[in-house]
Amino acid sequence: MRTTALLKIAALGMIALLAACGGPSKFKTYSGPPVTQIVVDKSERKMWLLSGSTAIKQYDIGLGNEPVGDKFIEGDGKTPEGNYFIDRRNPNSQYHLSIGVSYPDPRDVVEAAAFGRPPGGDIFIHGRGPEGNAKVGSNWDWTAGCITISDDEIEDVYAMVRDGTPIQINP
């Protein structure tokens, strides 16, 4: 009996030791005021998380590699402008963590069709991950149209923002 108890204690100790070696989790918890809207100002390179009319967080951001102007077609390197919402999340993103923006909407599809091209998609707010950290330096605008923040910051945003949260992206 005593041997069984010692084995159980040893097993629990090993589990605790292995968990400690894994480092901190990228998945945080959040218990503050709800984020009711995200506002992005492309010209200022800023993003705010709002609860009602109160800004609860502000971030410096990077944009697509062609940061001026609205996204019209796939591959133009632009970050879209307009009103969207957060529609998905990717815990296994190559850019650490990411939350999806509902681009394209029906208006975007019609605009792209006028150019005879698809509108593109896969627009996210994401961290940098290894690729972005290697690119960042003096150029924060390196994505194909996404909004980037640091890996530590996306951990907070991922915890704070729920699917369905509106996002307003201004020129």
Tab-separated table of N, CA, C and O in Angstrom, residues 114-161:
chain	number	residue	atom	x	y	z
A	114	ALA	N	-15.696	44.248	-60.382
A	114	ALA	CA	-15.536	45.348	-61.349
A	114	ALA	C	-14.135	45.338	-61.965
A	114	ALA	O	-13.938	45.827	-63.074
A	115	PHE	N	-13.164	44.767	-61.252
A	115	PHE	CA	-11.797	44.631	-61.760
A	115	PHE	C	-11.589	43.274	-62.437
A	115	PHE	O	-10.489	42.974	-62.912
A	116	GLY	N	-12.637	42.435	-62.414
A	116	GLY	CA	-12.522	41.103	-62.981
A	116	GLY	C	-11.632	40.182	-62.169
A	116	GLY	O	-11.051	39.239	-62.712
A	117	ARG	N	-11.522	40.452	-60.874
A	117	ARG	CA	-10.627	39.676	-60.003
A	117	ARG	C	-11.351	39.275	-58.724
A	117	ARG	O	-12.329	39.913	-58.331
A	118	PRO	N	-10.866	38.276	-58.009
A	118	PRO	CA	-11.432	37.941	-56.701
A	118	PRO	C	-10.989	38.971	-55.656
A	118	PRO	O	-9.936	39.602	-55.812
A	119	PRO	N	-11.788	39.123	-54.583
A	119	PRO	CA	-11.458	40.136	-53.582
A	119	PRO	C	-10.340	39.717	-52.623
A	119	PRO	O	-9.788	40.557	-51.919
A	120	GLY	N	-10.021	38.440	-52.590
A	120	GLY	CA	-9.060	37.969	-51.587
A	120	GLY	C	-9.793	37.639	-50.302
A	120	GLY	O	-11.016	37.656	-50.234
A	121	GLY	N	-9.047	37.333	-49.289
A	121	GLY	CA	-9.626	36.967	-48.003
A	121	GLY	C	-8.511	36.672	-47.017
A	121	GLY	O	-7.387	37.122	-47.193
A	122	ASP	N	-8.829	35.903	-46.006
A	122	ASP	CA	-7.860	35.564	-44.957
A	122	ASP	C	-7.213	36.800	-44.352
A	122	ASP	O	-5.994	36.861	-44.171
A	123	ILE	N	-8.029	37.784	-44.017
A	123	ILE	CA	-7.537	38.976	-43.328
A	123	ILE	C	-7.676	38.722	-41.827
A	123	ILE	O	-8.749	38.358	-41.346
A	124	PHE	N	-6.576	38.896	-41.109
A	124	PHE	CA	-6.520	38.614	-39.680
A	124	PHE	C	-5.840	39.742	-38.918
A	124	PHE	O	-5.066	40.511	-39.497
A	125	ILE	N	-6.114	39.791	-37.634
A	125	ILE	CA	-5.257	40.489	-36.679
A	125	ILE	C	-4.394	39.381	-36.097
A	125	ILE	O	-4.928	38.386	-35.597
A	126	HIS	N	-3.075	39.529	-36.204
A	126	HIS	CA	-2.220	38.449	-35.724
A	126	HIS	C	-0.915	38.977	-35.150
A	126	HIS	O	-0.570	40.148	-35.309
A	127	GLY	N	-0.210	38.059	-34.500
A	127	GLY	CA	1.120	38.363	-33.994
A	127	GLY	C	2.118	38.334	-35.132
A	127	GLY	O	1.753	38.293	-36.307
A	128	ARG	N	3.379	38.339	-34.771
A	128	ARG	CA	4.414	38.331	-35.797
A	128	ARG	C	4.910	36.929	-36.089
A	128	ARG	O	5.199	36.608	-37.229
A	129	GLY	N	5.003	36.096	-35.057
A	129	GLY	CA	5.575	34.782	-35.271
A	129	GLY	C	7.004	34.908	-35.763
A	129	GLY	O	7.531	36.021	-35.920
A	130	PRO	N	7.670	33.807	-36.044
A	130	PRO	CA	9.071	33.864	-36.477
A	130	PRO	C	9.275	34.672	-37.758
A	130	PRO	O	10.223	35.438	-37.882
A	131	GLU	N	8.366	34.526	-38.735
A	131	GLU	CA	8.517	35.238	-40.005
A	131	GLU	C	8.434	36.747	-39.810
A	131	GLU	O	9.263	37.498	-40.303
A	132	GLY	N	7.429	37.183	-39.088
A	132	GLY	CA	7.254	38.627	-38.865
A	132	GLY	C	8.353	39.227	-38.024
A	132	GLY	O	8.801	40.338	-38.272
A	133	ASN	N	8.803	38.497	-36.998
A	133	ASN	CA	9.884	39.020	-36.163
A	133	ASN	C	11.154	39.216	-36.979
A	133	ASN	O	11.918	40.151	-36.743
A	134	ALA	N	11.380	38.370	-37.975
A	134	ALA	CA	12.552	38.517	-38.835
A	134	ALA	C	12.395	39.710	-39.783
A	134	ALA	O	13.376	40.331	-40.168
A	135	LYS	N	11.147	40.056	-40.151
A	135	LYS	CA	10.901	41.136	-41.115
A	135	LYS	C	10.774	42.499	-40.471
A	135	LYS	O	11.029	43.503	-41.100
A	136	VAL	N	10.286	42.526	-39.245
A	136	VAL	CA	9.942	43.805	-38.631
A	136	VAL	C	11.187	44.666	-38.451
A	136	VAL	O	11.797	44.782	-39.042
A	137	GLY	N	11.662	45.338	-37.729
A	137	GLY	CA	12.769	46.262	-37.813
A	137	GLY	C	12.224	47.634	-38.109
A	137	GLY	O	11.449	48.169	-37.355
A	138	SER	N	12.600	48.171	-39.240
A	138	SER	CA	12.113	49.507	-39.599
A	138	SER	C	10.826	49.434	-40.410
A	138	SER	O	10.201	50.445	-40.665
A	139	ASN	N	10.412	48.242	-40.867
A	139	ASN	CA	9.215	48.130	-41.690
A	139	ASN	C	8.162	47.269	-41.001
A	139	ASN	O	8.257	46.050	-40.997
A	140	TRP	N	7.169	47.916	-40.443
A	140	TRP	CA	6.081	47.197	-39.791
A	140	TRP	C	5.049	46.705	-40.797
A	140	TRP	O	4.230	45.882	-40.480
A	141	ASP	N	5.047	47.245	-41.998
A	141	ASP	CA	4.020	46.932	-43.001
A	141	ASP	C	4.544	45.848	-43.944
A	141	ASP	O	5.078	46.129	-45.011
A	142	TRP	N	4.387	44.592	-43.539
A	142	TRP	CA	4.978	43.490	-44.288
A	142	TRP	C	3.998	42.394	-44.677
A	142	TRP	O	4.346	41.465	-45.386
A	143	THR	N	2.740	42.487	-44.251
A	143	THR	CA	1.799	41.391	-44.515
A	143	THR	C	1.134	41.554	-45.879
A	143	THR	O	1.334	42.545	-46.578
A	144	ALA	N	0.298	40.586	-46.221
A	144	ALA	CA	-0.461	40.646	-47.471
A	144	ALA	C	-1.774	41.415	-47.293
A	144	ALA	O	-2.590	41.450	-48.205
A	145	GLY	N	-1.982	42.053	-46.137
A	145	GLY	CA	-3.193	42.833	-45.890
A	145	GLY	C	-3.705	42.734	-44.472
A	145	GLY	O	-4.726	43.336	-44.128
A	146	CYS	N	-3.018	41.989	-43.639
A	146	CYS	CA	-3.448	41.800	-42.252
A	146	CYS	C	-3.001	42.953	-41.354
A	146	CYS	O	-2.258	43.830	-41.782
A	147	ILE	N	-3.459	42.910	-40.119
A	147	ILE	CA	-3.091	43.871	-39.079
A	147	ILE	C	-2.218	43.115	-38.092
A	147	ILE	O	-2.630	42.059	-37.588
A	148	THR	N	-1.010	43.620	-37.820
A	148	THR	CA	-0.102	42.909	-36.927
A	148	THR	C	0.200	43.697	-35.660
A	148	THR	O	0.252	44.925	-35.670
A	149	ILE	N	0.386	42.932	-34.599
A	149	ILE	CA	0.853	43.443	-33.317
A	149	ILE	C	1.881	42.429	-32.806
A	149	ILE	O	2.104	41.397	-33.451
A	150	SER	N	2.495	42.690	-31.691
A	150	SER	CA	3.499	41.756	-31.183
A	150	SER	C	2.836	40.455	-30.719
A	150	SER	O	1.625	40.401	-30.478
A	151	ASP	N	3.638	39.421	-30.572
A	151	ASP	CA	3.114	38.136	-30.094
A	151	ASP	C	2.511	38.264	-28.694
A	151	ASP	O	1.455	37.693	-28.413
A	152	ASP	N	3.165	39.018	-27.813
A	152	ASP	CA	2.610	39.220	-26.468
A	152	ASP	C	1.266	39.940	-26.538
A	152	ASP	O	0.329	39.604	-25.806
A	153	GLU	N	1.166	40.930	-27.427
A	153	GLU	CA	-0.082	41.690	-27.544
A	153	GLU	C	-1.211	40.842	-28.115
A	153	GLU	O	-2.350	40.943	-27.660
A	154	ILE	N	-0.927	39.999	-29.108
A	154	ILE	CA	-2.005	39.176	-29.670
A	154	ILE	C	-2.508	38.179	-28.637
A	154	ILE	O	-3.681	37.811	-28.650
A	155	GLU	N	-1.667	37.772	-27.707
A	155	GLU	CA	-2.146	36.901	-26.627
A	155	GLU	C	-3.229	37.605	-25.814
A	155	GLU	O	-4.253	37.007	-25.471
A	156	ASP	N	-3.019	38.892	-25.524
A	156	ASP	CA	-4.036	39.664	-24.793
A	156	ASP	C	-5.290	39.841	-25.632
A	156	ASP	O	-6.410	39.622	-25.158
A	157	VAL	N	-5.122	40.255	-26.890
A	157	VAL	CA	-6.264	40.505	-27.765
A	157	VAL	C	-7.063	39.218	-27.974
A	157	VAL	O	-8.295	39.231	-27.938
A	158	TYR	N	-6.396	38.113	-28.169
A	158	TYR	CA	-7.050	36.817	-28.371
A	158	TYR	C	-7.948	36.472	-27.177
A	158	TYR	O	-9.048	35.943	-27.341
A	159	ALA	N	-7.466	36.793	-25.967
A	159	ALA	CA	-8.246	36.530	-24.754
A	159	ALA	C	-9.389	37.532	-24.578
A	159	ALA	O	-10.457	37.175	-24.075
A	160	MET	N	-9.194	38.769	-24.985
A	160	MET	CA	-10.148	39.835	-24.711
A	160	MET	C	-11.304	39.917	-25.719
A	160	MET	O	-12.422	40.288	-25.359
A	161	VAL	N	-11.027	39.626	-26.986
A	161	VAL	CA	-11.991	39.854	-28.067
A	161	VAL	C	-12.757	38.580	-28.373
A	161	VAL	O	-12.169	37.514	-28.524
